[in-house]
Coordinates of C-alpha atoms and ligand atoms in Angstrom, one line a residue:
M1023 CA 200.6 -68.2 137.6
S1024 CA 200.4 -71.8 135.5
T1025 CA 197.5 -72.1 132.9
L1026 CA 194.5 -74.3 133.0
T1027 CA 193.2 -75.5 130.2
C1028 CA 189.4 -77.2 129.9
L1029 CA 188.0 -79.5 127.3
R1030 CA 184.6 -78.7 126.9
G1031 CA 181.4 -80.7 126.0
G1032 CA 183.5 -84.4 125.1
R1033 CA 182.3 -88.0 126.0
V1034 CA 184.2 -89.5 128.2
Y1035 CA 185.1 -93.2 128.2
D1036 CA 187.0 -93.7 132.0
P1037 CA 185.9 -97.3 133.3
A1038 CA 188.4 -96.6 136.4
R1039 CA 185.5 -94.5 137.2
A1040 CA 182.7 -96.6 135.4
E1041 CA 182.3 -93.3 133.1
D1042 CA 180.6 -94.8 130.1
G1043 CA 180.3 -91.9 128.1
V1044 CA 179.5 -89.4 130.4
V1045 CA 179.5 -85.6 129.1
R1046 CA 181.7 -83.9 131.1
D1047 CA 184.4 -80.8 131.4
L1048 CA 188.2 -81.6 131.8
Y1049 CA 191.2 -79.2 133.3
I1050 CA 194.2 -79.3 132.8
Q1051 CA 197.0 -77.6 134.5
D1052 CA 200.7 -78.8 135.4
G1053 CA 201.0 -82.0 133.4
R1054 CA 197.9 -83.2 135.7
L1055 CA 194.2 -83.3 135.7
V1056 CA 192.4 -81.5 138.3
A1057 CA 189.0 -81.1 139.3
P1058 CA 186.9 -78.3 137.6
P1059 CA 187.9 -74.8 139.4
A1060 CA 185.2 -73.0 141.1
H1061 CA 184.5 -70.4 138.5
P1062 CA 184.0 -71.6 135.6
D1063 CA 185.6 -68.8 133.4
A1064 CA 189.0 -69.7 135.2
A1065 CA 190.3 -71.7 132.8
T1066 CA 193.5 -69.6 130.4
T1067 CA 192.2 -71.5 127.6
T1068 CA 189.3 -73.4 126.3
L1069 CA 189.1 -76.3 123.7
D1070 CA 185.6 -76.8 122.3
I1071 CA 185.4 -80.5 121.9
S1072 CA 181.8 -81.2 122.2
G1073 CA 180.2 -84.9 120.5
R1074 CA 184.3 -86.0 120.6
V1075 CA 184.9 -89.3 121.7
V1076 CA 187.7 -88.6 124.9
M1077 CA 189.7 -91.7 126.5
A1078 CA 192.9 -91.7 128.6
G1079 CA 196.2 -92.5 127.2
A1080 CA 196.8 -96.2 125.4
V1081 CA 199.3 -98.3 127.3
D1082 CA 200.8 -101.4 125.5
L1083 CA 201.8 -104.2 128.4
H1084 CA 203.5 -106.0 125.5
T1085 CA 205.6 -104.7 122.6
H1086 CA 209.3 -105.7 121.5
I1087 CA 210.6 -101.7 120.7
G1088 CA 213.8 -102.1 122.7
G1089 CA 216.6 -104.6 123.0
G1090 CA 219.2 -107.3 121.8
K1091 CA 216.4 -108.8 119.3
V1092 CA 214.4 -106.2 117.6
N1093 CA 217.7 -104.5 116.8
L1094 CA 218.8 -108.3 114.9
A1095 CA 215.9 -107.8 113.5
R1096 CA 216.4 -104.7 111.9
M1097 CA 220.2 -105.5 111.0
L1098 CA 218.3 -109.0 109.2
L1099 CA 216.1 -107.1 107.2
P1100 CA 217.3 -103.9 105.7
E1101 CA 214.3 -104.6 103.1
D1102 CA 212.2 -103.6 106.1
H1103 CA 213.5 -100.0 106.8
A1104 CA 211.4 -98.9 103.7
R1105 CA 208.3 -100.1 104.9
D1106 CA 207.3 -97.0 106.6
P1107 CA 207.2 -94.3 103.9
V1108 CA 204.6 -92.4 105.9
S1109 CA 206.4 -91.9 109.2
S1110 CA 209.9 -90.6 107.3
A1111 CA 208.1 -88.7 104.9
R1112 CA 206.2 -86.5 107.6
H1113 CA 208.9 -86.4 109.9
P1114 CA 212.6 -87.0 108.5
H1115 CA 214.7 -87.4 111.6
A1116 CA 212.4 -89.8 112.6
G1117 CA 213.8 -93.4 110.9
C1118 CA 212.0 -96.0 109.7
G1119 CA 211.1 -99.2 108.9
H1120 CA 207.7 -101.2 109.7
A1121 CA 208.1 -104.3 111.2
A1122 CA 211.5 -103.8 113.0
P1123 CA 211.0 -99.7 113.3
A1124 CA 213.7 -97.7 114.3
T1125 CA 213.4 -96.2 118.1
R1126 CA 211.8 -93.0 117.2
T1127 CA 209.7 -94.3 114.9
A1128 CA 208.0 -96.2 117.3
G1129 CA 207.7 -93.5 119.7
Y1130 CA 205.6 -91.2 117.1
R1131 CA 204.2 -93.8 115.7
Y1132 CA 202.9 -94.9 119.2
A1133 CA 202.0 -91.3 120.3
E1134 CA 200.1 -91.0 116.7
M1135 CA 197.3 -93.6 118.0
G1136 CA 197.2 -92.2 121.6
Y1137 CA 199.4 -94.5 123.4
V1138 CA 201.4 -92.8 125.9
A1139 CA 203.2 -96.1 127.8
C1140 CA 204.8 -99.1 125.6
F1141 CA 206.5 -101.9 127.6
E1142 CA 209.2 -104.2 126.2
P1143 CA 208.3 -107.9 127.5
A1144 CA 211.6 -109.4 127.1
M1145 CA 215.5 -108.1 128.9
L1146 CA 217.6 -110.2 129.5
A1147 CA 219.9 -108.8 132.2
A1148 CA 222.6 -109.4 130.4
N1149 CA 221.5 -107.2 127.6
A1150 CA 219.7 -104.9 129.9
R1151 CA 221.8 -101.7 129.4
H1152 CA 221.2 -102.3 125.5
T1153 CA 217.8 -102.4 125.8
H1154 CA 218.0 -99.3 128.4
L1155 CA 219.8 -96.9 125.5
E1156 CA 217.1 -98.0 123.3
L1157 CA 214.4 -97.1 125.2
A1158 CA 215.9 -93.9 126.3
D1159 CA 216.1 -92.9 122.9
T1160 CA 212.5 -93.8 122.0
P1161 CA 210.6 -90.6 122.6
M1162 CA 207.3 -89.5 122.5
V1163 CA 206.4 -92.7 125.3
D1164 CA 206.9 -93.6 129.0
K1165 CA 208.1 -97.3 129.0
G1166 CA 209.5 -100.2 130.5
A1167 CA 211.0 -103.7 130.8
Y1168 CA 210.4 -107.1 131.9
V1169 CA 213.2 -109.1 132.7
L1170 CA 214.1 -113.0 131.9
L1171 CA 214.1 -115.6 134.1
G1172 CA 213.6 -118.4 133.9
N1173 CA 216.4 -120.3 131.8
D1174 CA 219.5 -119.0 133.2
D1175 CA 222.2 -121.3 134.7
F1176 CA 222.1 -119.6 137.7
L1177 CA 218.9 -120.3 138.8
L1178 CA 218.4 -123.2 137.3
R1179 CA 221.2 -124.6 139.7
A1180 CA 219.6 -123.2 142.8
L1181 CA 216.2 -125.1 141.6
R1182 CA 219.1 -128.0 141.0
A1183 CA 220.0 -127.5 144.4
E1184 CA 216.7 -126.9 146.0
R1185 CA 217.9 -123.6 147.5
G1186 CA 214.2 -122.5 148.4
L1187 CA 211.6 -120.0 148.0
S1188 CA 213.8 -117.1 149.6
F1189 CA 216.9 -117.5 147.9
V1190 CA 214.8 -117.4 144.0
R1191 CA 213.1 -114.6 145.8
D1192 CA 216.4 -112.8 146.6
Y1193 CA 217.4 -113.7 143.5
M1194 CA 214.7 -112.2 141.6
A1195 CA 214.9 -108.8 143.3
W1196 CA 218.7 -108.4 142.8
T1197 CA 218.2 -108.6 138.9
L1198 CA 215.2 -106.4 139.0
R1199 CA 217.3 -103.9 140.3
A1200 CA 220.7 -104.5 138.3
A1201 CA 218.8 -104.4 135.4
Q1202 CA 215.9 -101.8 136.2
A1203 CA 213.0 -103.7 135.4
L1204 CA 209.3 -103.3 136.3
A1205 CA 208.5 -107.4 136.3
V1206 CA 209.5 -110.5 135.3
K1207 CA 208.6 -112.9 132.7
V1208 CA 209.4 -116.5 131.5
V1209 CA 209.4 -117.9 128.1
N1210 CA 209.3 -121.5 127.3
P1211 CA 210.5 -122.5 131.4
G1212 CA 213.8 -123.9 131.5
G1213 CA 213.0 -124.6 127.0
I1214 CA 215.7 -122.0 126.3
N1215 CA 218.2 -123.6 128.4
A1216 CA 217.2 -127.1 127.5
F1217 CA 218.1 -126.4 123.8
K1218 CA 221.4 -125.8 124.4
F1219 CA 221.3 -129.6 125.3
N1220 CA 220.2 -130.7 122.1
Q1221 CA 216.6 -130.8 123.6
R1222 CA 213.9 -129.8 120.8
K1223 CA 210.6 -130.1 123.3
L1224 CA 210.0 -129.3 127.3
D1225 CA 206.8 -129.7 127.7
L1226 CA 205.4 -128.7 131.4
D1227 CA 206.5 -132.0 133.3
E1228 CA 209.5 -132.8 131.1
P1229 CA 212.8 -132.4 133.1
N1230 CA 215.7 -130.8 131.5
R1231 CA 218.6 -133.0 130.5
H1232 CA 220.9 -131.3 132.6
Y1233 CA 219.4 -130.3 135.7
G1234 CA 216.8 -132.3 135.6
V1235 CA 214.5 -129.5 136.4
T1236 CA 211.0 -129.2 135.0
P1237 CA 209.2 -126.2 133.2
R1238 CA 206.3 -126.6 136.6
T1239 CA 209.3 -125.9 139.0
V1240 CA 210.5 -123.1 137.2
L1241 CA 206.6 -121.5 136.6
L1242 CA 206.2 -122.2 140.1
A1243 CA 209.1 -120.8 141.6
L1244 CA 209.3 -117.2 139.5
A1245 CA 205.0 -117.3 140.2
R1246 CA 205.7 -117.5 144.1
A1247 CA 208.8 -115.2 143.9
V1248 CA 206.8 -112.7 141.9
H1249 CA 204.0 -112.1 144.5
E1250 CA 206.9 -112.6 147.8
L1251 CA 208.2 -109.2 146.3
G1252 CA 205.0 -107.8 146.0
L1253 CA 205.2 -106.3 142.4
A1254 CA 201.9 -105.2 141.4
H1255 CA 202.2 -107.6 137.8
P1256 CA 201.8 -111.1 138.3
L1257 CA 204.6 -113.5 136.4
H1258 CA 204.4 -112.2 132.7
I1259 CA 204.3 -115.8 131.2
H1260 CA 205.2 -117.4 127.8
G1261 CA 204.4 -121.4 128.4
C1262 CA 206.1 -124.2 126.9
N1263 CA 205.5 -125.3 123.3
L1264 CA 204.5 -121.8 121.7
G1265 CA 203.2 -122.7 118.3
V1266 CA 203.0 -126.4 118.4
P1267 CA 199.8 -128.2 117.3
G1268 CA 197.9 -129.2 120.8
N1269 CA 199.7 -126.7 123.2
V1270 CA 196.4 -126.0 124.5
E1271 CA 196.3 -129.0 126.8
T1272 CA 199.7 -127.3 128.0
T1273 CA 197.8 -123.9 128.6
L1274 CA 195.5 -125.7 130.0
A1275 CA 197.9 -127.4 132.8
T1276 CA 199.6 -124.0 133.0
I1277 CA 196.5 -122.4 134.6
D1278 CA 195.8 -125.3 136.8
A1279 CA 199.1 -125.4 137.7
L1280 CA 199.1 -122.1 139.3
A1281 CA 196.4 -123.2 141.6
G1282 CA 194.4 -119.9 141.8
M1283 CA 198.0 -118.2 142.1
R1284 CA 198.2 -114.8 140.1
G1285 CA 199.7 -115.0 136.8
H1286 CA 199.4 -113.4 133.4
L1287 CA 199.7 -115.7 130.2
T1288 CA 201.0 -113.4 126.8
H1289 CA 200.2 -114.0 123.2
V1290 CA 198.0 -116.7 123.7
Q1291 CA 196.4 -116.9 120.3
F1292 CA 200.2 -118.8 119.7
H1293 CA 199.3 -121.2 122.4
A1294 CA 195.9 -122.2 122.0
Y1295 CA 196.0 -124.8 119.6
G1296 CA 194.4 -128.3 119.0
T1297 CA 195.2 -131.1 116.6
D1298 CA 191.1 -131.4 115.5
G1299 CA 190.5 -132.4 112.1
D1300 CA 192.1 -133.5 108.8
R1301 CA 194.8 -131.2 109.0
K1302 CA 195.5 -132.0 112.9
F1303 CA 195.0 -128.1 113.5
S1304 CA 192.2 -126.6 115.8
S1305 CA 191.6 -123.9 117.6
G1306 CA 191.5 -124.5 121.2
A1307 CA 190.6 -120.7 122.0
P1308 CA 187.1 -122.2 123.0
R1309 CA 188.4 -123.8 125.8
I1310 CA 191.5 -121.1 127.1
A1311 CA 188.4 -118.7 126.9
E1312 CA 186.0 -121.3 129.2
A1313 CA 189.2 -121.8 131.7
V1314 CA 190.0 -118.2 131.6
N1315 CA 186.4 -117.4 132.3
R1316 CA 186.4 -119.1 135.3
H1317 CA 189.8 -118.3 137.0
P1318 CA 190.2 -114.4 138.4
N1319 CA 193.4 -115.4 139.0
I1320 CA 194.6 -115.2 135.1
S1321 CA 194.8 -112.1 133.1
L1322 CA 196.1 -112.5 129.4
D1323 CA 197.2 -111.2 126.0
V1324 CA 196.2 -112.0 123.0
G1325 CA 198.7 -112.0 120.5
Q1326 CA 196.3 -111.2 117.4
I1327 CA 197.9 -112.2 114.3
M1328 CA 197.5 -110.0 111.1
F1329 CA 198.3 -111.0 107.0
G1330 CA 201.1 -109.7 105.7
R1331 CA 204.6 -109.2 106.1
T1332 CA 206.1 -109.2 109.7
V1333 CA 209.4 -110.2 111.7
T1334 CA 209.5 -113.0 114.6
E1335 CA 211.5 -112.0 117.5
S1336 CA 211.6 -113.6 120.5
G1337 CA 213.7 -115.2 123.3
D1338 CA 212.5 -119.4 122.7
T1339 CA 215.3 -120.4 120.6
M1340 CA 214.0 -123.5 120.6
R1341 CA 210.4 -122.3 119.0
Q1342 CA 212.2 -120.2 116.8
F1343 CA 214.6 -123.1 115.3
A1344 CA 211.4 -124.5 115.1
G1345 CA 209.5 -121.8 112.6
S1346 CA 212.9 -121.2 110.6
A1347 CA 212.0 -123.4 108.3
F1348 CA 209.3 -121.0 107.6
A1349 CA 211.1 -118.5 107.2
D1350 CA 210.5 -115.6 104.3
P1351 CA 212.7 -114.2 103.3
R1352 CA 214.6 -117.3 103.9
K1353 CA 216.8 -116.5 106.2
W1354 CA 217.2 -116.3 110.5
I1355 CA 219.5 -115.5 113.4
G1356 CA 219.1 -117.7 116.4
M1357 CA 222.0 -116.9 119.3
D1358 CA 222.7 -117.4 122.6
I1359 CA 223.5 -115.0 125.4
E1360 CA 226.2 -116.2 128.0
C1361 CA 224.8 -118.4 130.8
D1362 CA 221.5 -116.2 130.5
A1363 CA 219.1 -117.5 127.9
G1364 CA 218.9 -116.8 124.1
C1365 CA 217.1 -115.4 121.0
G1366 CA 215.9 -116.0 117.5
V1367 CA 214.9 -114.7 114.8
V1368 CA 212.8 -115.4 111.8
P1369 CA 211.0 -113.2 109.3
F1370 CA 207.5 -114.1 108.3
R1371 CA 204.5 -113.2 106.5
Y1372 CA 201.3 -115.0 107.4
R1373 CA 199.0 -115.2 104.5
N1374 CA 194.9 -115.6 104.3
Q1375 CA 194.9 -118.2 102.4
N1376 CA 197.1 -120.5 104.1
F1377 CA 194.7 -122.9 106.3
V1378 CA 197.6 -122.3 109.9
N1379 CA 197.7 -118.7 109.2
A1380 CA 194.4 -118.1 108.7
L1381 CA 193.2 -120.2 111.3
Q1382 CA 195.4 -118.2 113.8
W1383 CA 193.5 -115.1 112.6
A1384 CA 190.0 -116.4 113.9
I1385 CA 191.7 -117.7 116.7
G1386 CA 192.8 -114.9 118.1
L1387 CA 189.8 -113.0 117.7
E1388 CA 187.8 -115.6 119.1
L1389 CA 190.0 -115.5 122.6
F1390 CA 189.0 -111.8 122.4
L1391 CA 185.3 -112.2 121.6
L1392 CA 184.7 -115.5 124.3
I1393 CA 186.7 -114.1 127.1
D1394 CA 183.8 -112.1 128.9
D1395 CA 186.2 -109.4 131.6
P1396 CA 187.5 -107.1 129.3
W1397 CA 189.9 -106.6 132.7
R1398 CA 191.9 -109.4 132.3
I1399 CA 192.4 -109.3 128.0
F1400 CA 194.7 -106.8 126.7
L1401 CA 195.0 -105.8 122.9
T1402 CA 198.3 -106.8 121.5
T1403 CA 199.6 -108.3 118.3
D1404 CA 202.8 -109.2 120.0
H1405 CA 203.9 -106.7 117.8
P1406 CA 205.8 -107.4 116.0
N1407 CA 205.2 -111.4 116.0
G1408 CA 202.1 -111.6 115.0
A1409 CA 201.8 -107.6 112.8
P1410 CA 203.4 -104.5 113.6
F1411 CA 201.7 -102.8 116.0
T1412 CA 200.4 -100.1 113.5
S1413 CA 197.3 -102.6 113.2
Y1414 CA 195.3 -101.8 116.0
P1415 CA 193.1 -99.5 114.2
H1416 CA 192.1 -102.4 112.2
L1417 CA 192.2 -104.7 114.6
I1418 CA 189.8 -102.6 116.7
R1419 CA 187.1 -102.3 114.1
L1420 CA 187.6 -106.5 113.5
L1421 CA 186.4 -106.5 117.6
M1422 CA 183.8 -103.6 117.1
D1423 CA 181.8 -104.7 113.9
K1424 CA 180.9 -107.8 113.1
S1425 CA 179.2 -107.3 110.2
F1426 CA 183.1 -105.9 109.1
R1427 CA 184.8 -109.3 110.7
R1428 CA 182.0 -111.2 108.8
D1429 CA 183.3 -109.9 105.1
M1430 CA 187.2 -110.0 106.6
L1431 CA 186.1 -113.7 107.5
A1432 CA 184.4 -114.7 104.5
T1433 CA 188.1 -113.7 102.6
I1434 CA 190.0 -116.3 104.2
H1435 CA 191.2 -119.9 103.5
P1436 CA 187.7 -121.6 103.1
E1437 CA 188.5 -124.6 105.4
A1438 CA 189.9 -122.2 107.8
Q1439 CA 186.2 -120.4 107.9
A1440 CA 184.5 -123.6 108.3
A1441 CA 187.3 -124.7 111.5
S1442 CA 186.3 -121.5 113.3
T1443 CA 183.5 -120.4 115.5
L1444 CA 183.9 -116.9 114.5
G1445 CA 181.0 -116.5 111.9
A1446 CA 178.9 -117.3 114.9
I1447 CA 179.7 -115.2 117.7
E1448 CA 177.2 -111.6 117.8
R1449 CA 179.8 -109.7 120.7
E1450 CA 181.0 -106.1 119.0
Y1451 CA 183.3 -104.7 122.0
S1452 CA 181.7 -101.0 122.9
L1453 CA 183.8 -97.9 123.3
Y1454 CA 183.9 -98.2 127.4
E1455 CA 185.2 -102.1 126.4
I1456 CA 188.0 -100.9 124.4
A1457 CA 188.9 -98.0 127.0
I1458 CA 189.3 -100.7 129.8
M1459 CA 191.6 -103.4 127.2
T1460 CA 193.3 -100.4 126.0
R1461 CA 193.7 -98.1 129.0
A1462 CA 192.3 -98.4 132.5
A1463 CA 193.0 -102.7 132.9
P1464 CA 197.0 -102.7 132.2
A1465 CA 197.2 -99.7 133.7
R1466 CA 196.0 -101.0 136.4
A1467 CA 197.7 -104.9 135.5
L1468 CA 201.6 -102.8 135.8
G1469 CA 200.7 -101.2 138.9
L1470 CA 201.0 -97.4 136.8
D1471 CA 200.0 -95.1 139.4
G1472 CA 198.2 -91.9 137.3
F1473 CA 197.7 -93.8 134.0
G1474 CA 194.4 -95.2 132.0
S1475 CA 192.1 -93.2 134.1
L1476 CA 190.7 -88.8 133.3
A1477 CA 190.2 -89.0 137.3
P1478 CA 191.3 -85.1 138.9
G1479 CA 194.8 -86.0 140.2
A1480 CA 195.8 -88.6 137.3
R1481 CA 198.8 -87.7 134.7
A1482 CA 197.1 -85.2 131.8
H1483 CA 196.9 -88.2 129.0
V1484 CA 193.9 -87.4 126.9
V1485 CA 193.0 -88.8 123.5
V1486 CA 190.3 -86.7 121.1
Y1487 CA 188.7 -89.3 118.7
R1488 CA 185.8 -87.1 116.1
E1489 CA 183.3 -89.9 116.4
D1490 CA 183.4 -92.3 112.8
A1491 CA 181.2 -95.5 112.5
D1492 CA 184.3 -96.6 110.4
R1493 CA 186.3 -97.6 114.1
E1494 CA 189.5 -98.4 112.0
R1495 CA 189.5 -94.5 110.8
M1496 CA 188.7 -93.2 114.0
F1497 CA 191.2 -94.8 116.0
A1498 CA 194.7 -94.7 113.5
R1499 CA 193.8 -90.8 113.6
P1500 CA 192.6 -89.0 117.6
E1501 CA 192.1 -85.1 116.9
L1502 CA 194.3 -84.1 119.8
V1503 CA 196.8 -86.1 122.0
F1504 CA 198.0 -84.7 125.2
K1505 CA 201.0 -86.1 127.1
D1506 CA 201.4 -85.0 130.6
G1507 CA 199.7 -82.0 129.8
R1508 CA 200.7 -80.8 126.7
L1509 CA 199.5 -81.4 122.7
I1510 CA 201.6 -83.6 121.2
V1511 CA 199.7 -84.5 118.6
R1512 CA 197.3 -83.2 116.2
D1513 CA 194.8 -84.5 112.9
G1514 CA 197.1 -88.0 113.8
Q1515 CA 200.8 -86.6 113.2
V1516 CA 203.7 -85.6 115.7
I1517 CA 203.8 -81.5 116.3
D1518 CA 205.9 -81.7 119.7
E1519 CA 208.3 -84.1 120.5
V1520 CA 208.9 -85.1 124.3
W1521 CA 210.6 -87.5 126.0
G1522 CA 208.7 -89.8 128.2
A1523 CA 209.7 -91.6 131.7
T1524 CA 211.0 -95.0 132.3
H1525 CA 209.5 -97.0 135.3
A1526 CA 210.8 -99.5 136.8
V1527 CA 210.7 -101.7 140.5
H1528 CA 213.9 -101.7 143.4
P1529 CA 212.5 -104.3 145.4
E1530 CA 214.6 -105.3 148.7
H1531 CA 216.7 -108.3 148.5
D1532 CA 218.9 -109.5 151.5
R1533 CA 222.8 -108.6 150.5
A1534 CA 224.0 -112.6 151.0
I1535 CA 223.1 -113.1 147.4
E1536 CA 225.4 -111.1 146.2
R1537 CA 227.9 -113.3 147.7
E1538 CA 226.2 -116.2 146.3
L1539 CA 226.8 -114.0 143.2
D1540 CA 229.9 -112.7 142.9
G1541 CA 231.2 -116.5 143.3
Y1542 CA 228.8 -117.2 140.6
F1543 CA 230.6 -114.9 138.5
T1544 CA 233.8 -115.2 138.8
R1545 CA 234.0 -118.4 138.4
Y1546 CA 231.7 -118.8 136.0
M1547 CA 231.1 -115.5 134.1
T1548 CA 233.6 -113.5 131.5
V1549 CA 232.4 -110.5 133.8
R1550 CA 231.7 -109.6 137.1
K1551 CA 228.4 -109.0 138.2
E1552 CA 228.7 -104.8 138.5
H1553 CA 228.9 -105.4 134.8
L1554 CA 225.3 -105.8 134.2
M1555 CA 224.3 -103.2 136.6
V1556 CA 222.4 -100.6 135.1
A1557 CA 223.1 -97.6 136.9
D1558 CA 219.6 -94.8 137.2
D1559 CA 221.7 -92.5 135.9
E1560 CA 222.6 -94.4 132.4
V1561 CA 218.0 -95.0 132.7
R1562 CA 217.5 -91.0 132.8
D1563 CA 219.6 -90.8 129.8
G1564 CA 221.5 -87.9 130.9
G1565 CA 218.6 -86.3 131.7
R1566 CA 216.7 -86.8 128.5
G1567 CA 214.1 -89.1 130.6
A1568 CA 213.1 -89.6 134.1
L1569 CA 213.2 -92.9 135.5
V1570 CA 210.0 -93.7 138.0
L1571 CA 209.8 -96.3 140.8
H1572 CA 207.4 -98.3 141.8
R1573 CA 206.6 -99.8 145.0
T1574 CA 206.4 -103.0 145.9
G1575 CA 205.8 -104.7 149.8
A1576 CA 204.0 -107.9 150.4
A1577 CA 200.9 -108.8 148.6
Ligands
LIG1445 ZN1 207.3 -114.7 124.2
LIG1446 ZN1 206.4 -111.1 122.9

């Protein structure tokens, strides 16, 4: 008979069921949460967790943990390998690395913070096999990836020729299947491609020099196709003009362009800059927050920066080329991949005495605190672009503790302090809101059934924290973490290694698109389209992991 474990007396924060600190017992059986048994002493094991804070396992919907860029960053930064001595000392086989950790290190560090699922947001179809090899080698968490579209020659040709929505939809469906992706991301729509034709910027209505197609056209074609396919996650949008002062206008125009259609704007901190003030660099966060509060079709993640060393890895070759002037240390990689897209890897050090960096830090926090609905804003640092994901507990403290936040604000560049509204913001996130933002909301935004909730029937992903006024200490070291009912972490340390599943969608497409692709690959590419297709068994990695396919269908 299977065991029935009871977690007795914890305070449960489960926003999916509107439970805000409800004291109730949880029961785990066969990897799932189950309803309380008829006889209270039916449990074979009981753990007394009275007084503890209990949440579902956390979900990170935007973190660069696998694939080409991550691996390039590891190769570019041998010095980074020595920067996580804690992990390598605890787990001799778990690898190392701080901003660009090894696959196993990433899985261990996430689990140690109570995360059970992490999603790589920038997988190129041409590079999907490599991404899945790395995800398959990332233990402890479930995972998945979003495939990039919008800078590939095939799509831009189709848009130039006005092939229509059903053509784009079928191509998207084929690409999702070939790359074993869960969702679709667009990066600098058409801009990575325009960079190859020597354009150094591309605004929303500026045509790509070669195709004559504008970012607006790319964005809307993809957002509509995602909607038509009925994917749970809307188009994941890394907009034009990342990091450019004044890009708040582009971001607001992008929200308008969607005209009520669902869209997820990613790492918005990097897209929230005005040009006010002597230094022509100011916070656009209040305007963006106001727009997001008015548009229920928009969700976002922040991409908070933290002071210290990291590495930026982005598919946005155009913007990484611009950023390479600030590389620290002075080295970088830019690359182009077939006719698909590209990427850039630039090491970076954010300094609290640098005006721009200090204001970036404040802008991210302003976004968190000025956007009202925690169901539509997600906690990210765009790992590692703003900071390594291991800084999440510190970020949570900044959101939950206004006096700590003010102490930190007092340490940054004085002109940045003066230019920000942060000091006047009273809001403090509650435990309930943190549970929404890191659990219930991202699980819902990705359509992950059984995640983000502690309801009977959900997968038994349970995190138990000791109550602590120092929220950073509290969230950095959960007392217990259960993954699918197994106790994997005790006192912030991994005690049992598990291998999670990969999540993907296989939407239907009209076979006619395959004939088009055959002709295209034969004429222009160095490989056949079959070479891009990642088989289910490859994702399952010889049975070490599993493949979970999610439903798609008319929205
Ligand atoms: Zn991005
Ligand atoms: Zn990113």
